Short mmCIF file of C-alpha atoms and ligand atoms in Angstrom, two decimals:
data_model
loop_
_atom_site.label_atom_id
_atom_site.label_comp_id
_atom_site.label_asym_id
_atom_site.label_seq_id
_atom_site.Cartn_x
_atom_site.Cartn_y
_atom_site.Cartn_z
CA UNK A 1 -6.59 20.08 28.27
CA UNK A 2 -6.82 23.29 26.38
CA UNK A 3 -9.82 24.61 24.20
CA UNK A 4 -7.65 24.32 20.55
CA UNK A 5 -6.80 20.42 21.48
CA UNK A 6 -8.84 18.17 19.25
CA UNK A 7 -7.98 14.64 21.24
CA UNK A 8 -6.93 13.39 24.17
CA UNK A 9 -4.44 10.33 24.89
CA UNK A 10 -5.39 7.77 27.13
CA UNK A 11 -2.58 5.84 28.66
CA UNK A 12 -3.72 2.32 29.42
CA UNK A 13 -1.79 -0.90 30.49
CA UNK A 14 -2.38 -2.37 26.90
CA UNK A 15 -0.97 0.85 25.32
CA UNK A 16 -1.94 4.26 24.70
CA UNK A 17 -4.89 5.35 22.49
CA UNK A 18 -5.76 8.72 21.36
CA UNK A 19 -9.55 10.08 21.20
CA UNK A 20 -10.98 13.04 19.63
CA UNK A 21 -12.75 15.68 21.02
CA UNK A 22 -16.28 16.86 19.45
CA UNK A 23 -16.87 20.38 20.58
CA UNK A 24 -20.48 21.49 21.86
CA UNK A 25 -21.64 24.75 20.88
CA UNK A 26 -22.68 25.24 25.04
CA UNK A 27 -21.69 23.02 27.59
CA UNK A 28 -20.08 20.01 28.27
CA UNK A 29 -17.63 18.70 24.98
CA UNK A 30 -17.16 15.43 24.23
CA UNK A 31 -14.42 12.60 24.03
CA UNK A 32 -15.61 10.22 21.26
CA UNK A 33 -14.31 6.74 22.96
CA UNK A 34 -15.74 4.65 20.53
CA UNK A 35 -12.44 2.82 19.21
CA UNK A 36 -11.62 2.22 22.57
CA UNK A 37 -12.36 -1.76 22.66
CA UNK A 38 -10.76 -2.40 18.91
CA UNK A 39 -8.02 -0.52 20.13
CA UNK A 40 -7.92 -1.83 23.98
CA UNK A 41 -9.56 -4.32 24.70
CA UNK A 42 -11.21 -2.30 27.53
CA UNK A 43 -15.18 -0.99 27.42
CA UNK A 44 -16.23 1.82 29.42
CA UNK A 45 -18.42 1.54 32.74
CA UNK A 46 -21.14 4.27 33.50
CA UNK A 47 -24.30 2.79 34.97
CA UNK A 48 -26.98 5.43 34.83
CA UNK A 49 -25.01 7.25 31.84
CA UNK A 50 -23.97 9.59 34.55
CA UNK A 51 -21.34 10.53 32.31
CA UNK A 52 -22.21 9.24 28.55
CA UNK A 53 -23.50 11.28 25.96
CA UNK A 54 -25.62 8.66 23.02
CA UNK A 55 -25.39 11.61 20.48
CA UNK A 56 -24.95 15.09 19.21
CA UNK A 57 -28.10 16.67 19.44
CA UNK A 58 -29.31 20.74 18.21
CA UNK A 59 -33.25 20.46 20.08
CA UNK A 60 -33.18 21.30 23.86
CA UNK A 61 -29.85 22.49 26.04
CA UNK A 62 -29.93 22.33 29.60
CA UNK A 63 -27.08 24.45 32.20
CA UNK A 64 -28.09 22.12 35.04
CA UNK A 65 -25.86 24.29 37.58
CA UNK A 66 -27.29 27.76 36.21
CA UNK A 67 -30.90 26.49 35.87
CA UNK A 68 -30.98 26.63 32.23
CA UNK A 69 -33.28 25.40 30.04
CA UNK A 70 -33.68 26.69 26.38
CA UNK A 71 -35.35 24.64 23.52
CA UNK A 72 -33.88 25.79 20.08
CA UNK A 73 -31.70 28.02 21.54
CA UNK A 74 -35.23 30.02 23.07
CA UNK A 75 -35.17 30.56 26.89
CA UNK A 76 -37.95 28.26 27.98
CA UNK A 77 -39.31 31.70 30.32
CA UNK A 78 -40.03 33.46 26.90
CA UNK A 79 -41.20 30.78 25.56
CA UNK A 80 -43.60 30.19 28.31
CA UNK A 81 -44.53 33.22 28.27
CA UNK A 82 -45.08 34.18 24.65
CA UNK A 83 -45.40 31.40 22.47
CA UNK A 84 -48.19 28.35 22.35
CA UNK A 85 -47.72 24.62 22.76
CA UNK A 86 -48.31 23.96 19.31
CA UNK A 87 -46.02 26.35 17.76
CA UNK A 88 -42.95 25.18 20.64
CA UNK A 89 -43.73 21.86 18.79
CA UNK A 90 -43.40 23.32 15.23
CA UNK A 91 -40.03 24.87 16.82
CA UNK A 92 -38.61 21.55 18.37
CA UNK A 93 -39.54 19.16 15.52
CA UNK A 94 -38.65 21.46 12.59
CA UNK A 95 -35.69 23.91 14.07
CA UNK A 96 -37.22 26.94 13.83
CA UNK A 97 -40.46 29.13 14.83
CA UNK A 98 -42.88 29.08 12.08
CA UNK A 99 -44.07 32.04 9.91
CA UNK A 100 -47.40 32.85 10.10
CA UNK A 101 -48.02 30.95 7.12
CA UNK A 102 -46.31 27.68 8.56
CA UNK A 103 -48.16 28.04 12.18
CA UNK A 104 -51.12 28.18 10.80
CA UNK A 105 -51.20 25.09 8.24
CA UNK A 106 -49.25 23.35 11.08
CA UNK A 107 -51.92 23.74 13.24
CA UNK A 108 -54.84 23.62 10.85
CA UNK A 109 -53.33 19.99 9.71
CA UNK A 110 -53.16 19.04 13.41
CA UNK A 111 -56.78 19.90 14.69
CA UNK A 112 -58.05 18.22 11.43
CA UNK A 113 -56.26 14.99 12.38
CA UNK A 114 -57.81 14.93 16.17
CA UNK A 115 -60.76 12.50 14.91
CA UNK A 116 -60.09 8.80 15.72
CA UNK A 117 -60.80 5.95 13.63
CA UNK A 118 -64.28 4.69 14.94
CA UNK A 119 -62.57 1.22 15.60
CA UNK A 120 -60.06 3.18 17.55
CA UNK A 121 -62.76 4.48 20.25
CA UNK A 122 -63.95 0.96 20.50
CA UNK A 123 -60.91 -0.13 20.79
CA UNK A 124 -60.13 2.69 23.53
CA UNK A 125 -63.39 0.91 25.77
CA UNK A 126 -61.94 -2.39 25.50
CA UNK A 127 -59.24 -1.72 28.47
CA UNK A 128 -60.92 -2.61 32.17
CA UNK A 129 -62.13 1.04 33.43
CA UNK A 130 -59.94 0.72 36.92
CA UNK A 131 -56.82 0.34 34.58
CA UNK A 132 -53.50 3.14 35.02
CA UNK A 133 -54.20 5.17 32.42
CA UNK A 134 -50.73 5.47 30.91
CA UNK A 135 -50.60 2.11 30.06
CA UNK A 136 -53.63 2.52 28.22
CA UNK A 137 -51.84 5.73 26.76
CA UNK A 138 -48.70 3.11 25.44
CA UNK A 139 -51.14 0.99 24.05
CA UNK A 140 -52.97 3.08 22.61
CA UNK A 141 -50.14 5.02 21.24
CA UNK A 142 -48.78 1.73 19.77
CA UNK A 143 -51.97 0.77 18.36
CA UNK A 144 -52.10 4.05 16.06
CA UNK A 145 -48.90 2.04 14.00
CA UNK A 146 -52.15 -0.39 12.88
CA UNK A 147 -54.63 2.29 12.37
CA UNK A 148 -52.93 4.50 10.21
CA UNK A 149 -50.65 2.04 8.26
CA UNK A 150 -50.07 4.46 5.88
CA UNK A 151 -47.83 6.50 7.98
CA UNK A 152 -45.23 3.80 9.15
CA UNK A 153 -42.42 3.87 7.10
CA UNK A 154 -39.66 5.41 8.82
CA UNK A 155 -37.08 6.40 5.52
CA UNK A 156 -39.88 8.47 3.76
CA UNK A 157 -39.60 12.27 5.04
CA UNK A 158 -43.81 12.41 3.93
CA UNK A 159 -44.22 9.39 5.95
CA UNK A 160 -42.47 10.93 8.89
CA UNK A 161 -44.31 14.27 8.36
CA UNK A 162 -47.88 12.54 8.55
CA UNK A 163 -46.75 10.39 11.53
CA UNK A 164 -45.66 13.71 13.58
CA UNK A 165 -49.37 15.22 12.72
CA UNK A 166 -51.20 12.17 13.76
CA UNK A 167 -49.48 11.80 16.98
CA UNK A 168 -49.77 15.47 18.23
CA UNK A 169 -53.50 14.91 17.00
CA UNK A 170 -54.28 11.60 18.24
CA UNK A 171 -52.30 11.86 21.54
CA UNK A 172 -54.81 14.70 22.35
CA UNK A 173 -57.74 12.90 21.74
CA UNK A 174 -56.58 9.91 23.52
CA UNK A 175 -55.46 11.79 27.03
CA UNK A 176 -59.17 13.16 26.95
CA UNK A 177 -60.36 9.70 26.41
CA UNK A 178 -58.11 8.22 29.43
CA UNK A 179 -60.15 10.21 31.60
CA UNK A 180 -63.59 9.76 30.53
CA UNK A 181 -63.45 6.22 30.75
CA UNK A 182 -62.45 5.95 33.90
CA UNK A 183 -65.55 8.22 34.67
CA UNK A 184 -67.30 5.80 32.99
CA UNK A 185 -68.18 9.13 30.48
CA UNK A 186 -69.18 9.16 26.65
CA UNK A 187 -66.45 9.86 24.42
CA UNK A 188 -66.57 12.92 22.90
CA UNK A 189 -65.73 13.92 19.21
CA UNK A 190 -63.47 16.58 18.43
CA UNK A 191 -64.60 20.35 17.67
CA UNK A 192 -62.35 21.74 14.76
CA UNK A 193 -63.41 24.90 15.67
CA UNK A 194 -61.51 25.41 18.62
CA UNK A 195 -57.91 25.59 19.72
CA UNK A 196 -55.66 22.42 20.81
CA UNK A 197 -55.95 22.47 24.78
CA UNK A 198 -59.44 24.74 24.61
CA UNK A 199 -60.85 21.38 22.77
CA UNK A 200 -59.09 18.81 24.59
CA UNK A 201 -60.67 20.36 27.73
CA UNK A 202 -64.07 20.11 26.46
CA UNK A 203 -63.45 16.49 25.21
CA UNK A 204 -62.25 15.63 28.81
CA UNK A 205 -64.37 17.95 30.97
CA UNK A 206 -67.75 18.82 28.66
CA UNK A 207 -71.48 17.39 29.38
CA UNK A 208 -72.53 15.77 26.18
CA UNK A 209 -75.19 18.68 24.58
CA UNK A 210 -74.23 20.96 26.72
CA UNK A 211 -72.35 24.13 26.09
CA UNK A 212 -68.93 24.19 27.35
CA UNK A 213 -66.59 26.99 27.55
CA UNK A 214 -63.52 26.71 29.25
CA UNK A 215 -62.21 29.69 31.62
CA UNK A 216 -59.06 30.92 29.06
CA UNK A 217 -56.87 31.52 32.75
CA UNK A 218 -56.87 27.43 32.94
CA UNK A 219 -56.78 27.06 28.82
CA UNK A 220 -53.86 29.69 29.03
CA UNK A 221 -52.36 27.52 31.94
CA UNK A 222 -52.25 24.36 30.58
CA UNK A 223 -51.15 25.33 27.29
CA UNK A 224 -47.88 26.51 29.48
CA UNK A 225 -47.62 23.79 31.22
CA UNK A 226 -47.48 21.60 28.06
CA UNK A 227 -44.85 23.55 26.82
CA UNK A 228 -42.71 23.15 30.00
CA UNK A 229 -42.90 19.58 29.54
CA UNK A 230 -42.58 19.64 25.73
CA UNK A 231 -38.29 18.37 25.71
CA UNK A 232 -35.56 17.87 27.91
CA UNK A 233 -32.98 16.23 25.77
CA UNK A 234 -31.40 12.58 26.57
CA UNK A 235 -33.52 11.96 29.78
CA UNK A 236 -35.37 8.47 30.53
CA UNK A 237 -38.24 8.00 28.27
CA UNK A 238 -36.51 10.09 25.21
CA UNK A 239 -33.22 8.28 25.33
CA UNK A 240 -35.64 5.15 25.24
CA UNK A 241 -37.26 6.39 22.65
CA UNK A 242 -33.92 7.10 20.66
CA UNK A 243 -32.67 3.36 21.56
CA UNK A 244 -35.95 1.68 20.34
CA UNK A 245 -35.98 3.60 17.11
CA UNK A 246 -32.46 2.85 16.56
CA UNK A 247 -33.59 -0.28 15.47
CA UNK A 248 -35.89 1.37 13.12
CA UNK A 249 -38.57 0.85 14.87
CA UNK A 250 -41.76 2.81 13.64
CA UNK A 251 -42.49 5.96 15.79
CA UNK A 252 -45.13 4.63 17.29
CA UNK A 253 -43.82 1.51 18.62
CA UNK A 254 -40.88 3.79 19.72
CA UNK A 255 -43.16 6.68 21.61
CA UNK A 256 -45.27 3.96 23.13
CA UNK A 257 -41.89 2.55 25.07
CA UNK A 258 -41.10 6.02 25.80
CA UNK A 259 -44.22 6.52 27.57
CA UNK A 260 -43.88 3.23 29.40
CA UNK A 261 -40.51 4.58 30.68
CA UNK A 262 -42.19 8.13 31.45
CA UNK A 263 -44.57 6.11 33.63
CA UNK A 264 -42.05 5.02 36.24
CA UNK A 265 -42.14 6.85 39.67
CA UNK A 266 -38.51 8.30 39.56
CA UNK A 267 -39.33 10.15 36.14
CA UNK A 268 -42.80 11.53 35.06
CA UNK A 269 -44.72 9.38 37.29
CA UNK A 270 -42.99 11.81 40.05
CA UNK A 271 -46.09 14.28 39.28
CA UNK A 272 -48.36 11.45 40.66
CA UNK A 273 -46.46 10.51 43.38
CA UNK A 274 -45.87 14.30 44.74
CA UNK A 275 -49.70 14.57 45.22
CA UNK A 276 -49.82 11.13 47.29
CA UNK A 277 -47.54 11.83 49.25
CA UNK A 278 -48.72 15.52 50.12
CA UNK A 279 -51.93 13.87 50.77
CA UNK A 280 -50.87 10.88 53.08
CA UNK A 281 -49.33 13.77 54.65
CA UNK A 282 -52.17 15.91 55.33
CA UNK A 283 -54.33 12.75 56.31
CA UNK A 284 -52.03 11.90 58.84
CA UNK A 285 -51.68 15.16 59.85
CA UNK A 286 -47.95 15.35 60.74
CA UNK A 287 -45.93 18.37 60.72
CA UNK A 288 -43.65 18.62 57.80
CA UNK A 289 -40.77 18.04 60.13
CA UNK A 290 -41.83 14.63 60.52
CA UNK A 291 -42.08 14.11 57.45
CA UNK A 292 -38.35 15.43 56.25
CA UNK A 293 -36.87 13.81 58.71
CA UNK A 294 -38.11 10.42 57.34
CA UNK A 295 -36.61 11.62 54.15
CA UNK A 296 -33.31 12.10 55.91
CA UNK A 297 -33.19 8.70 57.35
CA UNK A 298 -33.76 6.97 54.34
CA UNK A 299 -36.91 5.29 55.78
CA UNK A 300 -38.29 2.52 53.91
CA UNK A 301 -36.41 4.30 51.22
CA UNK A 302 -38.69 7.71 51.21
CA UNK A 303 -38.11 10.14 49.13
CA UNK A 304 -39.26 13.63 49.17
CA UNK A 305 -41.03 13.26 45.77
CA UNK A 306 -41.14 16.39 43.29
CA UNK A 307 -37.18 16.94 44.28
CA UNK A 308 -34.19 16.18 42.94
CA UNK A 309 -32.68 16.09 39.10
CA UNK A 310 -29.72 14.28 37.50
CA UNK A 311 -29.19 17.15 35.35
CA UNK A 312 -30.48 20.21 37.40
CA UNK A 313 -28.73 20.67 40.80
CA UNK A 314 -30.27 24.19 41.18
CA UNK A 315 -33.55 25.40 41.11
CA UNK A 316 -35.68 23.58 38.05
CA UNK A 317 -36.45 26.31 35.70
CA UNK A 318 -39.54 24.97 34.95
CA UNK A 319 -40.75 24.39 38.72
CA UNK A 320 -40.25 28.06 39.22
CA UNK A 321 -42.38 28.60 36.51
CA UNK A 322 -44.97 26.15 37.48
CA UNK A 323 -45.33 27.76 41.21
CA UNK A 324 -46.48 31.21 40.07
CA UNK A 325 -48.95 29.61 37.72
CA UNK A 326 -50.20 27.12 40.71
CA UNK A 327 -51.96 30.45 42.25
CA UNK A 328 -52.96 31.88 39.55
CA UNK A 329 -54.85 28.54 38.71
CA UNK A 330 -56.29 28.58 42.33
CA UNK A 331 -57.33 31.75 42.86
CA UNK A 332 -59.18 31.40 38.90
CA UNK A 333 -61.24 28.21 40.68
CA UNK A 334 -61.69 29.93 43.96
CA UNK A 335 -59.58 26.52 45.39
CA UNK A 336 -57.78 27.03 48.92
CA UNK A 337 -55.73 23.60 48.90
CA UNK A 338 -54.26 23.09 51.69
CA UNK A 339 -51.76 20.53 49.85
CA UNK A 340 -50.57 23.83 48.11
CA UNK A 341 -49.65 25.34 52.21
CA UNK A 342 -47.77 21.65 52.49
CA UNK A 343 -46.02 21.75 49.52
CA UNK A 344 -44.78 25.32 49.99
CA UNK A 345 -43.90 24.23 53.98
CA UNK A 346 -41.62 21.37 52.44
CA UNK A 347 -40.02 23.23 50.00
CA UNK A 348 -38.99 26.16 52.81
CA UNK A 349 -37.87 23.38 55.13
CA UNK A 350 -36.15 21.65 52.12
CA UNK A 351 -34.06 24.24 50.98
CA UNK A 352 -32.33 25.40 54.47
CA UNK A 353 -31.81 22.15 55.18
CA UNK A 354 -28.20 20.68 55.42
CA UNK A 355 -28.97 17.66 53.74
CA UNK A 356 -30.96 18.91 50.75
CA UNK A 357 -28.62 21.49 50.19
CA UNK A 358 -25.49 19.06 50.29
CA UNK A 359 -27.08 17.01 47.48
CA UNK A 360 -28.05 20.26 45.70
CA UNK A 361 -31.66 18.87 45.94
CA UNK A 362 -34.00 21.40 43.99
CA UNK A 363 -37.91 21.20 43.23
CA UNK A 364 -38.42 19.83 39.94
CA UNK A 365 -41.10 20.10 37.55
CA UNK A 366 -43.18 17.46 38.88
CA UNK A 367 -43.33 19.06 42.68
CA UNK A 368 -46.51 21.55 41.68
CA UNK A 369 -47.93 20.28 38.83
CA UNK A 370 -50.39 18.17 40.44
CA UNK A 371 -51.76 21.03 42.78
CA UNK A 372 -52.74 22.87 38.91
CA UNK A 373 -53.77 19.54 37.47
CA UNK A 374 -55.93 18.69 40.49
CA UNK A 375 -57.45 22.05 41.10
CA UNK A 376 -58.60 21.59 37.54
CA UNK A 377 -60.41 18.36 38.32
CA UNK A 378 -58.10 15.50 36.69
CA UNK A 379 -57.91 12.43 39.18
CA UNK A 380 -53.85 12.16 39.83
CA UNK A 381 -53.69 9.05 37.72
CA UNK A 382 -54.34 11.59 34.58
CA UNK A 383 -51.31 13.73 35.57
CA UNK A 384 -48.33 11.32 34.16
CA UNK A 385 -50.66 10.90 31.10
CA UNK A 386 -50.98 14.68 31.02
CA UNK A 387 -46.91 15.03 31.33
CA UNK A 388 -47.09 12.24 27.99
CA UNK A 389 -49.24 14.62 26.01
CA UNK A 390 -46.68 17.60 26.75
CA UNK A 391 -43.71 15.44 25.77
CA UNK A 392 -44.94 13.95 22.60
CA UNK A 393 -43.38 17.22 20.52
CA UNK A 394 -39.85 16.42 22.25
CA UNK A 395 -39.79 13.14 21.41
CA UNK A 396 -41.15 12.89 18.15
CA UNK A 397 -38.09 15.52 17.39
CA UNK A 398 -35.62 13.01 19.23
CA UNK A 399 -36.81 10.29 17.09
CA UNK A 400 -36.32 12.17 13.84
CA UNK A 401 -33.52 13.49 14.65
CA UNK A 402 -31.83 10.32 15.68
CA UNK A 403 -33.49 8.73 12.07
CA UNK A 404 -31.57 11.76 10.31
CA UNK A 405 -28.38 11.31 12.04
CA UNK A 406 -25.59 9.62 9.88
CA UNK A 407 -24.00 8.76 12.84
CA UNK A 408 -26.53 6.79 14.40
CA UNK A 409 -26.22 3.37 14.97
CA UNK A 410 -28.52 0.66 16.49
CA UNK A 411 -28.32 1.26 19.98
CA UNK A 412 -26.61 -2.26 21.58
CA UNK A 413 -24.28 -1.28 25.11
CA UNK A 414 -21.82 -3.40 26.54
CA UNK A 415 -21.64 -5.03 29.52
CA UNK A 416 -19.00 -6.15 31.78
CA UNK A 417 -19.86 -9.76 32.53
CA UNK A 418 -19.33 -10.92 36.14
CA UNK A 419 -21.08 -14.05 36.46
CA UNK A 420 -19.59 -17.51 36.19
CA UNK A 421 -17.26 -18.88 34.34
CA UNK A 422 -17.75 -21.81 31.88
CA UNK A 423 -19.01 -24.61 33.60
CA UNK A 424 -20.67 -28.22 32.39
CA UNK A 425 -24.16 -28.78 32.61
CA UNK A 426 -25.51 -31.50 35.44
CA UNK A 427 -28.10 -34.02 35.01
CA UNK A 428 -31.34 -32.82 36.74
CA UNK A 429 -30.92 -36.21 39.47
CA UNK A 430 -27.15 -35.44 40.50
CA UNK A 431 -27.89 -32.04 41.39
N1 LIG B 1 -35.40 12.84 48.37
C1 LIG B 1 -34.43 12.49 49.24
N2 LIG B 1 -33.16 12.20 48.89
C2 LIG B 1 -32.86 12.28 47.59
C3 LIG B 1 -33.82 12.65 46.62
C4 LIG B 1 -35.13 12.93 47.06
N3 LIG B 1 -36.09 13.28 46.19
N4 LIG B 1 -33.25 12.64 45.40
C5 LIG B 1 -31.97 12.29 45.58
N5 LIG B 1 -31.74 12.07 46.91
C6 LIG B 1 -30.45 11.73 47.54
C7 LIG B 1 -30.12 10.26 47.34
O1 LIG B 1 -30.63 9.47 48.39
C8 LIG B 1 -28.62 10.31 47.29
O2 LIG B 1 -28.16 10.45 48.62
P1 LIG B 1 -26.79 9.72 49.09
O3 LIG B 1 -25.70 10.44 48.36
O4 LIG B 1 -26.77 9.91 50.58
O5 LIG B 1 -26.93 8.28 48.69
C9 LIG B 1 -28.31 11.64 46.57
O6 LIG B 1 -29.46 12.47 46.84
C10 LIG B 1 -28.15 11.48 45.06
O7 LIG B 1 -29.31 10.84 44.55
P2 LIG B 1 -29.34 9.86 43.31
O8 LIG B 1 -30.56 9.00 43.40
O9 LIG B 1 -28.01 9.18 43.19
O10 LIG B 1 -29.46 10.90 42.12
P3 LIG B 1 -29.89 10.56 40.63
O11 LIG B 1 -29.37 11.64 39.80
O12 LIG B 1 -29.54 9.16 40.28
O13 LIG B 1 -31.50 10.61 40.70
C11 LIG B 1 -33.72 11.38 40.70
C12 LIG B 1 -32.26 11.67 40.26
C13 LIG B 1 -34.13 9.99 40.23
C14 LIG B 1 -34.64 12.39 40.00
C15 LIG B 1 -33.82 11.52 42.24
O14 LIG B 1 -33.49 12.83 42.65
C16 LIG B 1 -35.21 11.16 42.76
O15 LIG B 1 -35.50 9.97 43.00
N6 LIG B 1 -36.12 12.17 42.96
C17 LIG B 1 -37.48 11.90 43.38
C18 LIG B 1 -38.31 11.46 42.20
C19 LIG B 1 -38.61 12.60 41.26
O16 LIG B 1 -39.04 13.67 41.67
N7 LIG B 1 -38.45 12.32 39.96
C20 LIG B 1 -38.75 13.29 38.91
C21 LIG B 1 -37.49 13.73 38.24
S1 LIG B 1 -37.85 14.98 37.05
C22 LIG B 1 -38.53 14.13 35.77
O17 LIG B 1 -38.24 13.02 35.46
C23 LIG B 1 -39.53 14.80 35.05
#
């Protein structure tokens, strides 16, 4: 196939079909196959969508092989390093970095929303205390659709606007409230005062009455480590997010899903599951070897957690970024983790190893996120919760930009049925 070709002809036993091509700006194009059943009779297969693209999207490009990650065109490591998480979420949802101007109402009309309905923190104390906080967080998230009905319809671009301000607002407020329930803490009110992740560490962290200021290394920290979580195009919890939408589904309703699909263990609840197994490691006190080589025989289907991507299969940008921030972090709290020592052992051991480096098996995001997030005193069923609040930007732009799409379409797959074939119903006694 050459770069000027605008289809491609499939030869198939029912005849030949052509497709055409939709060109991507950077990396992989596209073969738009969607006549292929009118015209043959065939469907495609890809469990996984190892190989299917759901749209055309402009937010967040990822070079999996080069280690790429940029969101708006911007190299996340500039990003990162220069911007803040609430003006990365100006940049995903609107397309652009803000003026001055634009930052500063953005953010302004954000912190002003952070108060919750008083209903809403009654509501909030309702769920049993022992309960996994993110799916309090989906609840939650769902419930804001009958809190703030005024915000719901999904045609009206106000509508939409006021519905991306509540949930960066209210999302905030929530995650703090996650964790002081569970500590069986007051929940705090909001201080307009302050900046995003400055506040939301006083509503999580503060004695009631008491002054509170946070140390700016963490406030600086976590503010980057919401932005490295802020997008990563069509992955788990944002294509689910696209799909439920696609039924025009309010945002709400459609976040809330996505943050029931970020809580599974192969996707953001990876964060959580890196730090239990570093510390059944260190309680049984095996040498790392032990441990890999458990990996390598597939026991009981163990999985070095905090490694591996479908997309990345070299280094995760973001996990390199993450790694230089985890000392930073601990040398700011005067922590010496020795879970830090076990994580860095597995990752040497990891990467010379044959069978690692066959499967182009990388540290992700999630492999020392929960070192930072537990060195600042969040319990490790906060940290998935904590990856939710840093996504919410991401996919409230995947939602709106799947709502402005004229090419989207209710999301409904085919299957390739296998089971039986038509058969006649027996009588409960003759069976
Ligand atoms: N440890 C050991 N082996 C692994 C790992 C791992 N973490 N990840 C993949 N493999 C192996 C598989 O066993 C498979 O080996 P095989 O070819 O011998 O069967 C091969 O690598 C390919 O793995 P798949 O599961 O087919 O890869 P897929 O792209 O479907 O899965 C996933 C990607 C789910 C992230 C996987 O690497 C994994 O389970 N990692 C651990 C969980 C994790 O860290 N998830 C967070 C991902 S990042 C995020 O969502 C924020």
């Amino acid at each position: 196939m050459t770069d000027e070709q605008n289809s491609v002809t499939l030869g198939t036993e029912r005849g030949s079909v052509q497709f055409p091509i939709h060109r991507a700006t950077e990396g992989n194009d596209g073969i738009v196959v969607s006549s292929l059943l009118k015209d043959t009779g065939f469907v495609t297969l890809d469990p996984g969508f190892m190989n299917t693209a759901q749209c055309e999207s402009k937010i967040t490009y990822i070079d999996g092989d080069a280690g790429v990650l940029r969101y708006r065109g911007y190299p996340i490591e500039q990003l990162a390093e220069h911007s803040s998480f609430l003006e990365v979420a100006y940049l995903l949802i609107h397309g652009e970095l803000p003026s001055p101007a634009e930052r500063d109402s953005f953010i302004e009309r954000v912190n002003r929303h952070t108060l919750v309905h008083e209903d809403f923190r009654t509501f909030m104390g309702t769920f049993p205390r022992t309960s996994h906080p993110m799916a309090v967080m989906s609840s939650a998230v769902s419930a804001l659709a009958t809190f703030y009905p005024e915000s719901l319809d999904p045609y009206q671009d106000e509508t939409i606007e006021l519905a991306t301000v509540l949930l960066l607002a209210k999302a905030r407020t929530i995650t703090s409230y996650l964790h002081r329930r569970r500590a069986g803490e007051p929940l705090l009110y909001p201080d307009y005062s302050r900046g995003y992740v400055d506040d939301f560490l006083r509503m999580t962290f503060a004695v009631p009455y008491e002054q509170y200021d946070a140390d700016p290394v963490l406030v600086d920290a976590l503010d980057k480590l919401l932005i490295l979580h802020a997008d990563h195009e069509q992955n788990c919890s944002a294509s689910v997010v696209r799909i439920t939408g696609s039924a025009h589904a309010n945002i709400y309703a459609s976040i809330a899903a996505g943050i029931n699909a970020l809580s599974g263990p192969l996707h953001g609840g990876a964060n959580e599951s890196v730090l239990k197994m570093l510390q059944s490691i260190e309680k049984a006190d095996y040498d790392v070897n032990t441990f890999i080589a458990k990996v390598k025989n597939k026991e009981d289907g163990v999985r070095l957690m905090g490694f591996g991507h479908r997309v990345y299969k070299n280094y995760d940008p973001r996990a390199a970024i993450v790694k230089k921030r985890a000392d930073a972090v601990l040398e700011t709290l005067g922590v010496n983790d020795r879970l830090l020592e076990i994580a860095r052992e597995l990752e040497e051991i990891a990467l010379s190893d044959d069978y690692f480096v066959e499967r182009k098996l990388y540290p992700n995001v999630d492999f020392y996120t929960g070192i930072i997030y537990k060195a600042m005193g969040f319990d490790p069923s906060m940290f998935t919760p904590l990856f939710a609040l840093g996504r919410m930007p991401g996919w409230i732009a995947q939602w709106r930009e799947m709502m402005n799409d004229p090419q989207s379409k209710i999301g409904r797959p085919r299957q390739i049925y296998t089971g039986a074939s038509k058969r006649d119903y027996v009588d409960v006694t003759a069976r």
